[in-house]
Amino acid sequence: VGRARFHAALVASRTHAHSQDEIIYIVQGSLTLEGGKACGAGTLIFMEKDTEYGFTVGNEGVRFLNVRGAKEGFRDIRYVGEASEAFKG
């Protein structure tokens, strides 16, 4: 399961987590993860399930492929401070 996403320059994602492991492959542009790790084109990022993270898009924007085996599709997101059905159980 995967999809490509494009985010405009300097957009910041809210801190969040997913109920499934996740692989992010940066195709074009860059982003900086919370904590300061800069990731450019060709970077492969593995996020273990339930890992809380966010990012800020670089000046040139970013396009990435997101791969998860979530049976919920891409609705398995939990924003920090909020409950999600996918995380109850």
PDB file of N, CA and C in Angstrom:
ATOM      1  N   VAL A   1       0.855  -1.162   0.000  1.00  0.00           N
ATOM      2  CA  VAL A   1       0.000   0.000   0.000  1.00  0.00           C
ATOM      3  C   VAL A   1       0.903   1.227   0.000  1.00  0.00           C
ATOM      4  N   GLY A   2       0.588   2.193  -0.799  1.00  0.00           N
ATOM      5  CA  GLY A   2       1.399   3.403  -0.797  1.00  0.00           C
ATOM      6  C   GLY A   2       0.736   4.514  -1.562  1.00  0.00           C
ATOM      7  N   ARG A   3       1.264   5.674  -1.408  1.00  0.00           N
ATOM      8  CA  ARG A   3       0.799   6.810  -2.187  1.00  0.00           C
ATOM      9  C   ARG A   3       1.847   7.905  -2.152  1.00  0.00           C
ATOM     10  N   ALA A   4       1.828   8.708  -3.172  1.00  0.00           N
ATOM     11  CA  ALA A   4       2.742   9.846  -3.224  1.00  0.00           C
ATOM     12  C   ALA A   4       2.008  11.069  -2.707  1.00  0.00           C
ATOM     13  N   ARG A   5       2.715  11.896  -1.988  1.00  0.00           N
ATOM     14  CA  ARG A   5       2.131  13.121  -1.456  1.00  0.00           C
ATOM     15  C   ARG A   5       3.057  14.275  -1.805  1.00  0.00           C
ATOM     16  N   PHE A   6       2.482  15.410  -2.010  1.00  0.00           N
ATOM     17  CA  PHE A   6       3.272  16.615  -2.238  1.00  0.00           C
ATOM     18  C   PHE A   6       2.858  17.657  -1.229  1.00  0.00           C
ATOM     19  N   HIS A   7       3.827  18.240  -0.601  1.00  0.00           N
ATOM     20  CA  HIS A   7       3.562  19.301   0.355  1.00  0.00           C
ATOM     21  C   HIS A   7       4.297  20.550  -0.090  1.00  0.00           C
ATOM     22  N   ALA A   8       3.647  21.678  -0.008  1.00  0.00           N
ATOM     23  CA  ALA A   8       4.241  22.955  -0.397  1.00  0.00           C
ATOM     24  C   ALA A   8       5.342  23.360   0.575  1.00  0.00           C
ATOM     25  N   ALA A   9       6.184  24.252   0.120  1.00  0.00           N
ATOM     26  CA  ALA A   9       7.328  24.717   0.901  1.00  0.00           C
ATOM     27  C   ALA A   9       6.913  25.240   2.275  1.00  0.00           C
ATOM     28  N   LEU A  10       7.727  24.861   3.265  1.00  0.00           N
ATOM     29  CA  LEU A  10       7.647  25.360   4.633  1.00  0.00           C
ATOM     30  C   LEU A  10       6.383  24.985   5.393  1.00  0.00           C
ATOM     31  N   VAL A  11       5.594  24.056   4.887  1.00  0.00           N
ATOM     32  CA  VAL A  11       4.427  23.550   5.613  1.00  0.00           C
ATOM     33  C   VAL A  11       4.931  22.618   6.715  1.00  0.00           C
ATOM     34  N   ALA A  12       4.325  22.697   7.873  1.00  0.00           N
ATOM     35  CA  ALA A  12       4.696  21.816   8.985  1.00  0.00           C
ATOM     36  C   ALA A  12       3.539  20.870   9.281  1.00  0.00           C
ATOM     37  N   SER A  13       3.858  19.586   9.450  1.00  0.00           N
ATOM     38  CA  SER A  13       2.821  18.625   9.843  1.00  0.00           C
ATOM     39  C   SER A  13       2.682  18.645  11.357  1.00  0.00           C
ATOM     40  N   ARG A  14       1.486  18.334  11.821  1.00  0.00           N
ATOM     41  CA  ARG A  14       1.272  18.195  13.264  1.00  0.00           C
ATOM     42  C   ARG A  14       1.944  16.909  13.733  1.00  0.00           C
ATOM     43  N   THR A  15       2.384  16.904  14.978  1.00  0.00           N
ATOM     44  CA  THR A  15       2.964  15.696  15.547  1.00  0.00           C
ATOM     45  C   THR A  15       1.887  14.619  15.579  1.00  0.00           C
ATOM     46  N   HIS A  16       2.226  13.431  15.060  1.00  0.00           N
ATOM     47  CA  HIS A  16       1.246  12.363  14.934  1.00  0.00           C
ATOM     48  C   HIS A  16       1.935  11.007  14.956  1.00  0.00           C
ATOM     49  N   ALA A  17       1.131   9.949  14.956  1.00  0.00           N
ATOM     50  CA  ALA A  17       1.625   8.568  14.909  1.00  0.00           C
ATOM     51  C   ALA A  17       0.634   7.734  14.111  1.00  0.00           C
ATOM     52  N   HIS A  18       1.071   6.538  13.732  1.00  0.00           N
ATOM     53  CA  HIS A  18       0.220   5.599  12.996  1.00  0.00           C
ATOM     54  C   HIS A  18       0.213   4.260  13.735  1.00  0.00           C
ATOM     55  N   SER A  19      -0.833   3.484  13.532  1.00  0.00           N
ATOM     56  CA  SER A  19      -0.959   2.186  14.208  1.00  0.00           C
ATOM     57  C   SER A  19      -0.217   1.072  13.471  1.00  0.00           C
ATOM     58  N   GLN A  20       0.430   1.391  12.375  1.00  0.00           N
ATOM     59  CA  GLN A  20       1.205   0.424  11.582  1.00  0.00           C
ATOM     60  C   GLN A  20       2.606   0.980  11.340  1.00  0.00           C
ATOM     61  N   ASP A  21       3.584   0.080  11.156  1.00  0.00           N
ATOM     62  CA  ASP A  21       4.902   0.533  10.727  1.00  0.00           C
ATOM     63  C   ASP A  21       4.753   1.285   9.420  1.00  0.00           C
ATOM     64  N   GLU A  22       5.685   2.188   9.150  1.00  0.00           N
ATOM     65  CA  GLU A  22       5.589   3.052   7.982  1.00  0.00           C
ATOM     66  C   GLU A  22       6.968   3.240   7.359  1.00  0.00           C
ATOM     67  N   ILE A  23       7.006   3.254   6.041  1.00  0.00           N
ATOM     68  CA  ILE A  23       8.221   3.577   5.306  1.00  0.00           C
ATOM     69  C   ILE A  23       7.919   4.798   4.447  1.00  0.00           C
ATOM     70  N   ILE A  24       8.791   5.785   4.525  1.00  0.00           N
ATOM     71  CA  ILE A  24       8.667   6.999   3.722  1.00  0.00           C
ATOM     72  C   ILE A  24       9.904   7.085   2.844  1.00  0.00           C
ATOM     73  N   TYR A  25       9.708   7.217   1.530  1.00  0.00           N
ATOM     74  CA  TYR A  25      10.811   7.389   0.590  1.00  0.00           C
ATOM     75  C   TYR A  25      10.661   8.766  -0.054  1.00  0.00           C
ATOM     76  N   ILE A  26      11.650   9.627   0.123  1.00  0.00           N
ATOM     77  CA  ILE A  26      11.580  10.975  -0.429  1.00  0.00           C
ATOM     78  C   ILE A  26      12.031  10.942  -1.886  1.00  0.00           C
ATOM     79  N   VAL A  27      11.100  11.273  -2.767  1.00  0.00           N
ATOM     80  CA  VAL A  27      11.341  11.246  -4.209  1.00  0.00           C
ATOM     81  C   VAL A  27      11.959  12.564  -4.674  1.00  0.00           C
ATOM     82  N   GLN A  28      11.468  13.668  -4.149  1.00  0.00           N
ATOM     83  CA  GLN A  28      11.888  14.992  -4.616  1.00  0.00           C
ATOM     84  C   GLN A  28      11.770  15.983  -3.466  1.00  0.00           C
ATOM     85  N   GLY A  29      12.673  16.930  -3.376  1.00  0.00           N
ATOM     86  CA  GLY A  29      12.613  17.953  -2.342  1.00  0.00           C
ATOM     87  C   GLY A  29      13.198  17.469  -1.027  1.00  0.00           C
ATOM     88  N   SER A  30      12.723  18.060   0.065  1.00  0.00           N
ATOM     89  CA  SER A  30      13.263  17.699   1.376  1.00  0.00           C
ATOM     90  C   SER A  30      12.267  18.011   2.484  1.00  0.00           C
ATOM     91  N   LEU A  31      12.552  17.425   3.639  1.00  0.00           N
ATOM     92  CA  LEU A  31      11.810  17.736   4.854  1.00  0.00           C
ATOM     93  C   LEU A  31      12.766  17.609   6.025  1.00  0.00           C
ATOM     94  N   THR A  32      12.413  18.229   7.128  1.00  0.00           N
ATOM     95  CA  THR A  32      13.191  18.121   8.358  1.00  0.00           C
ATOM     96  C   THR A  32      12.280  17.552   9.427  1.00  0.00           C
ATOM     97  N   LEU A  33      12.691  16.413   9.993  1.00  0.00           N
ATOM     98  CA  LEU A  33      11.918  15.782  11.061  1.00  0.00           C
ATOM     99  C   LEU A  33      12.055  16.587  12.343  1.00  0.00           C
ATOM    100  N   GLU A  34      11.044  16.478  13.212  1.00  0.00           N
ATOM    101  CA  GLU A  34      11.170  17.081  14.542  1.00  0.00           C
ATOM    102  C   GLU A  34      12.452  16.537  15.160  1.00  0.00           C
ATOM    103  N   GLY A  35      13.207  17.386  15.782  1.00  0.00           N
ATOM    104  CA  GLY A  35      14.494  16.971  16.329  1.00  0.00           C
ATOM    105  C   GLY A  35      15.648  17.412  15.446  1.00  0.00           C
ATOM    106  N   GLY A  36      15.341  17.879  14.210  1.00  0.00           N
ATOM    107  CA  GLY A  36      16.357  18.476  13.369  1.00  0.00           C
ATOM    108  C   GLY A  36      16.980  17.606  12.291  1.00  0.00           C
ATOM    109  N   LYS A  37      16.570  16.359  12.137  1.00  0.00           N
ATOM    110  CA  LYS A  37      17.136  15.486  11.107  1.00  0.00           C
ATOM    111  C   LYS A  37      16.626  15.913   9.727  1.00  0.00           C
ATOM    112  N   ALA A  38      17.539  16.423   8.865  1.00  0.00           N
ATOM    113  CA  ALA A  38      17.190  16.836   7.506  1.00  0.00           C
ATOM    114  C   ALA A  38      17.224  15.624   6.581  1.00  0.00           C
ATOM    115  N   CYS A  39      16.203  15.491   5.726  1.00  0.00           N
ATOM    116  CA  CYS A  39      16.072  14.345   4.826  1.00  0.00           C
ATOM    117  C   CYS A  39      15.779  14.852   3.421  1.00  0.00           C
ATOM    118  N   GLY A  40      16.632  14.489   2.466  1.00  0.00           N
ATOM    119  CA  GLY A  40      16.460  14.934   1.089  1.00  0.00           C
ATOM    120  C   GLY A  40      16.098  13.791   0.162  1.00  0.00           C
ATOM    121  N   ALA A  41      16.022  14.106  -1.130  1.00  0.00           N
ATOM    122  CA  ALA A  41      15.667  13.104  -2.146  1.00  0.00           C
ATOM    123  C   ALA A  41      16.560  11.872  -2.018  1.00  0.00           C
ATOM    124  N   GLY A  42      15.945  10.698  -2.097  1.00  0.00           N
ATOM    125  CA  GLY A  42      16.658   9.434  -1.971  1.00  0.00           C
ATOM    126  C   GLY A  42      16.698   8.889  -0.553  1.00  0.00           C
ATOM    127  N   THR A  43      16.219   9.657   0.418  1.00  0.00           N
ATOM    128  CA  THR A  43      16.217   9.209   1.809  1.00  0.00           C
ATOM    129  C   THR A  43      15.072   8.236   2.048  1.00  0.00           C
ATOM    130  N   LEU A  44      15.366   7.158   2.753  1.00  0.00           N
ATOM    131  CA  LEU A  44      14.373   6.169   3.156  1.00  0.00           C
ATOM    132  C   LEU A  44      14.248   6.258   4.674  1.00  0.00           C
ATOM    133  N   ILE A  45      13.032   6.474   5.152  1.00  0.00           N
ATOM    134  CA  ILE A  45      12.786   6.632   6.586  1.00  0.00           C
ATOM    135  C   ILE A  45      11.870   5.503   7.046  1.00  0.00           C
ATOM    136  N   PHE A  46      12.249   4.818   8.120  1.00  0.00           N
ATOM    137  CA  PHE A  46      11.391   3.804   8.722  1.00  0.00           C
ATOM    138  C   PHE A  46      10.861   4.346  10.036  1.00  0.00           C
ATOM    139  N   MET A  47       9.538   4.337  10.186  1.00  0.00           N
ATOM    140  CA  MET A  47       8.898   4.750  11.434  1.00  0.00           C
ATOM    141  C   MET A  47       8.173   3.538  12.013  1.00  0.00           C
ATOM    142  N   GLU A  48       8.594   3.110  13.178  1.00  0.00           N
ATOM    143  CA  GLU A  48       7.914   2.007  13.852  1.00  0.00           C
ATOM    144  C   GLU A  48       6.528   2.470  14.286  1.00  0.00           C
ATOM    145  N   LYS A  49       5.562   1.555  14.275  1.00  0.00           N
ATOM    146  CA  LYS A  49       4.198   1.915  14.676  1.00  0.00           C
ATOM    147  C   LYS A  49       4.208   2.608  16.030  1.00  0.00           C
ATOM    148  N   ASP A  50       3.279   3.532  16.205  1.00  0.00           N
ATOM    149  CA  ASP A  50       3.098   4.308  17.428  1.00  0.00           C
ATOM    150  C   ASP A  50       4.203   5.334  17.695  1.00  0.00           C
ATOM    151  N   THR A  51       5.144   5.509  16.745  1.00  0.00           N
ATOM    152  CA  THR A  51       6.180   6.537  16.888  1.00  0.00           C
ATOM    153  C   THR A  51       5.566   7.905  16.614  1.00  0.00           C
ATOM    154  N   GLU A  52       5.704   8.818  17.548  1.00  0.00           N
ATOM    155  CA  GLU A  52       5.179  10.172  17.355  1.00  0.00           C
ATOM    156  C   GLU A  52       6.228  10.995  16.619  1.00  0.00           C
ATOM    157  N   TYR A  53       5.809  11.642  15.532  1.00  0.00           N
ATOM    158  CA  TYR A  53       6.736  12.465  14.761  1.00  0.00           C
ATOM    159  C   TYR A  53       5.971  13.533  13.989  1.00  0.00           C
ATOM    160  N   GLY A  54       6.698  14.506  13.533  1.00  0.00           N
ATOM    161  CA  GLY A  54       6.185  15.561  12.672  1.00  0.00           C
ATOM    162  C   GLY A  54       7.332  16.009  11.798  1.00  0.00           C
ATOM    163  N   PHE A  55       7.058  16.884  10.859  1.00  0.00           N
ATOM    164  CA  PHE A  55       8.121  17.373   9.988  1.00  0.00           C
ATOM    165  C   PHE A  55       7.755  18.735   9.424  1.00  0.00           C
ATOM    166  N   THR A  56       8.778  19.423   8.948  1.00  0.00           N
ATOM    167  CA  THR A  56       8.610  20.682   8.238  1.00  0.00           C
ATOM    168  C   THR A  56       9.176  20.498   6.837  1.00  0.00           C
ATOM    169  N   VAL A  57       8.418  20.910   5.841  1.00  0.00           N
ATOM    170  CA  VAL A  57       8.819  20.770   4.443  1.00  0.00           C
ATOM    171  C   VAL A  57       9.883  21.814   4.112  1.00  0.00           C
ATOM    172  N   GLY A  58      10.860  21.402   3.288  1.00  0.00           N
ATOM    173  CA  GLY A  58      11.926  22.310   2.869  1.00  0.00           C
ATOM    174  C   GLY A  58      11.435  23.371   1.897  1.00  0.00           C
ATOM    175  N   ASN A  59      12.316  24.307   1.575  1.00  0.00           N
ATOM    176  CA  ASN A  59      11.990  25.439   0.694  1.00  0.00           C
ATOM    177  C   ASN A  59      11.460  25.020  -0.671  1.00  0.00           C
ATOM    178  N   GLU A  60      11.915  23.875  -1.179  1.00  0.00           N
ATOM    179  CA  GLU A  60      11.525  23.427  -2.513  1.00  0.00           C
ATOM    180  C   GLU A  60      10.297  22.514  -2.512  1.00  0.00           C
ATOM    181  N   GLY A  61       9.672  22.333  -1.340  1.00  0.00           N
ATOM    182  CA  GLY A  61       8.555  21.402  -1.227  1.00  0.00           C
ATOM    183  C   GLY A  61       9.074  19.979  -1.085  1.00  0.00           C
ATOM    184  N   VAL A  62       8.176  19.006  -1.043  1.00  0.00           N
ATOM    185  CA  VAL A  62       8.591  17.603  -0.950  1.00  0.00           C
ATOM    186  C   VAL A  62       7.544  16.719  -1.606  1.00  0.00           C
ATOM    187  N   ARG A  63       8.022  15.672  -2.245  1.00  0.00           N
ATOM    188  CA  ARG A  63       7.163  14.623  -2.790  1.00  0.00           C
ATOM    189  C   ARG A  63       7.718  13.309  -2.244  1.00  0.00           C
ATOM    190  N   PHE A  64       6.846  12.523  -1.608  1.00  0.00           N
ATOM    191  CA  PHE A  64       7.327  11.262  -1.044  1.00  0.00           C
ATOM    192  C   PHE A  64       6.325  10.143  -1.245  1.00  0.00           C
ATOM    193  N   LEU A  65       6.842   8.927  -1.207  1.00  0.00           N
ATOM    194  CA  LEU A  65       6.041   7.715  -1.269  1.00  0.00           C
ATOM    195  C   LEU A  65       5.907   7.197   0.153  1.00  0.00           C
ATOM    196  N   ASN A  66       4.687   6.909   0.548  1.00  0.00           N
ATOM    197  CA  ASN A  66       4.391   6.461   1.897  1.00  0.00           C
ATOM    198  C   ASN A  66       3.869   5.031   1.809  1.00  0.00           C
ATOM    199  N   VAL A  67       4.507   4.102   2.511  1.00  0.00           N
ATOM    200  CA  VAL A  67       4.132   2.688   2.432  1.00  0.00           C
ATOM    201  C   VAL A  67       3.778   2.179   3.822  1.00  0.00           C
ATOM    202  N   ARG A  68       2.553   1.676   3.944  1.00  0.00           N
ATOM    203  CA  ARG A  68       2.085   1.050   5.186  1.00  0.00           C
ATOM    204  C   ARG A  68       1.196  -0.125   4.809  1.00  0.00           C
ATOM    205  N   GLY A  69       1.148  -1.113   5.666  1.00  0.00           N
ATOM    206  CA  GLY A  69       0.271  -2.253   5.450  1.00  0.00           C
ATOM    207  C   GLY A  69      -1.030  -2.123   6.207  1.00  0.00           C
ATOM    208  N   ALA A  70      -1.450  -0.920   6.455  1.00  0.00           N
ATOM    209  CA  ALA A  70      -2.621  -0.668   7.295  1.00  0.00           C
ATOM    210  C   ALA A  70      -3.901  -1.156   6.641  1.00  0.00           C
ATOM    211  N   LYS A  71      -4.590  -2.046   7.302  1.00  0.00           N
ATOM    212  CA  LYS A  71      -5.879  -2.499   6.783  1.00  0.00           C
ATOM    213  C   LYS A  71      -6.900  -1.372   6.813  1.00  0.00           C
ATOM    214  N   GLU A  72      -6.625  -0.339   7.632  1.00  0.00           N
ATOM    215  CA  GLU A  72      -7.503   0.825   7.697  1.00  0.00           C
ATOM    216  C   GLU A  72      -7.222   1.796   6.549  1.00  0.00           C
ATOM    217  N   GLY A  73      -6.293   1.443   5.659  1.00  0.00           N
ATOM    218  CA  GLY A  73      -5.876   2.378   4.623  1.00  0.00           C
ATOM    219  C   GLY A  73      -4.997   3.433   5.261  1.00  0.00           C
ATOM    220  N   PHE A  74      -5.205   4.669   4.891  1.00  0.00           N
ATOM    221  CA  PHE A  74      -4.389   5.749   5.444  1.00  0.00           C
ATOM    222  C   PHE A  74      -5.156   6.552   6.485  1.00  0.00           C
ATOM    223  N   ARG A  75      -6.126   5.920   7.126  1.00  0.00           N
ATOM    224  CA  ARG A  75      -6.914   6.595   8.160  1.00  0.00           C
ATOM    225  C   ARG A  75      -6.437   6.234   9.562  1.00  0.00           C
ATOM    226  N   ASP A  76      -5.297   5.572   9.670  1.00  0.00           N
ATOM    227  CA  ASP A  76      -4.815   5.111  10.975  1.00  0.00           C
ATOM    228  C   ASP A  76      -3.927   6.156  11.653  1.00  0.00           C
ATOM    229  N   ILE A  77      -4.312   7.403  11.586  1.00  0.00           N
ATOM    230  CA  ILE A  77      -3.501   8.486  12.138  1.00  0.00           C
ATOM    231  C   ILE A  77      -4.046   8.929  13.493  1.00  0.00           C
ATOM    232  N   ARG A  78      -3.123   9.210  14.397  1.00  0.00           N
ATOM    233  CA  ARG A  78      -3.477   9.759  15.699  1.00  0.00           C
ATOM    234  C   ARG A  78      -2.609  10.982  15.920  1.00  0.00           C
ATOM    235  N   TYR A  79      -3.246  12.132  16.083  1.00  0.00           N
ATOM    236  CA  TYR A  79      -2.504  13.347  16.395  1.00  0.00           C
ATOM    237  C   TYR A  79      -2.235  13.386  17.880  1.00  0.00           C
ATOM    238  N   VAL A  80      -1.074  13.860  18.265  1.00  0.00           N
ATOM    239  CA  VAL A  80      -0.691  13.914  19.677  1.00  0.00           C
ATOM    240  C   VAL A  80      -1.734  14.718  20.446  1.00  0.00           C
ATOM    241  N   GLY A  81      -2.227  14.125  21.521  1.00  0.00           N
ATOM    242  CA  GLY A  81      -3.242  14.775  22.344  1.00  0.00           C
ATOM    243  C   GLY A  81      -4.660  14.410  21.953  1.00  0.00           C
ATOM    244  N   GLU A  82      -4.833  13.582  20.904  1.00  0.00           N
ATOM    245  CA  GLU A  82      -6.170  13.181  20.457  1.00  0.00           C
ATOM    246  C   GLU A  82      -6.248  11.660  20.395  1.00  0.00           C
ATOM    247  N   ALA A  83      -7.414  11.097  20.670  1.00  0.00           N
ATOM    248  CA  ALA A  83      -7.628   9.649  20.568  1.00  0.00           C
ATOM    249  C   ALA A  83      -8.033   9.318  19.135  1.00  0.00           C
ATOM    250  N   SER A  84      -7.746   8.093  18.718  1.00  0.00           N
ATOM    251  CA  SER A  84      -8.148   7.622  17.397  1.00  0.00           C
ATOM    252  C   SER A  84      -8.659   6.197  17.522  1.00  0.00           C
ATOM    253  N   GLU A  85      -9.709   5.855  16.794  1.00  0.00           N
ATOM    254  CA  GLU A  85     -10.274   4.497  16.832  1.00  0.00           C
ATOM    255  C   GLU A  85      -9.216   3.438  16.498  1.00  0.00           C
ATOM    256  N   ALA A  86      -8.318   3.744  15.569  1.00  0.00           N
ATOM    257  CA  ALA A  86      -7.298   2.762  15.159  1.00  0.00           C
ATOM    258  C   ALA A  86      -6.331   2.434  16.289  1.00  0.00           C
ATOM    259  N   PHE A  87      -6.246   3.285  17.303  1.00  0.00           N
ATOM    260  CA  PHE A  87      -5.307   3.074  18.393  1.00  0.00           C
ATOM    261  C   PHE A  87      -5.973   2.499  19.631  1.00  0.00           C
ATOM    262  N   LYS A  88      -7.258   2.265  19.582  1.00  0.00           N
ATOM    263  CA  LYS A  88      -7.950   1.668  20.730  1.00  0.00           C
ATOM    264  C   LYS A  88      -7.937   0.157  20.576  1.00  0.00           C
ATOM    265  N   GLY A  89      -7.900  -0.543  21.674  1.00  0.00           N
ATOM    266  CA  GLY A  89      -7.973  -1.939  21.463  1.00  0.00           C
ATOM    267  C   GLY A  89      -7.619  -2.782  22.564  1.00  0.00           C
TER     268      GLY A  89
END
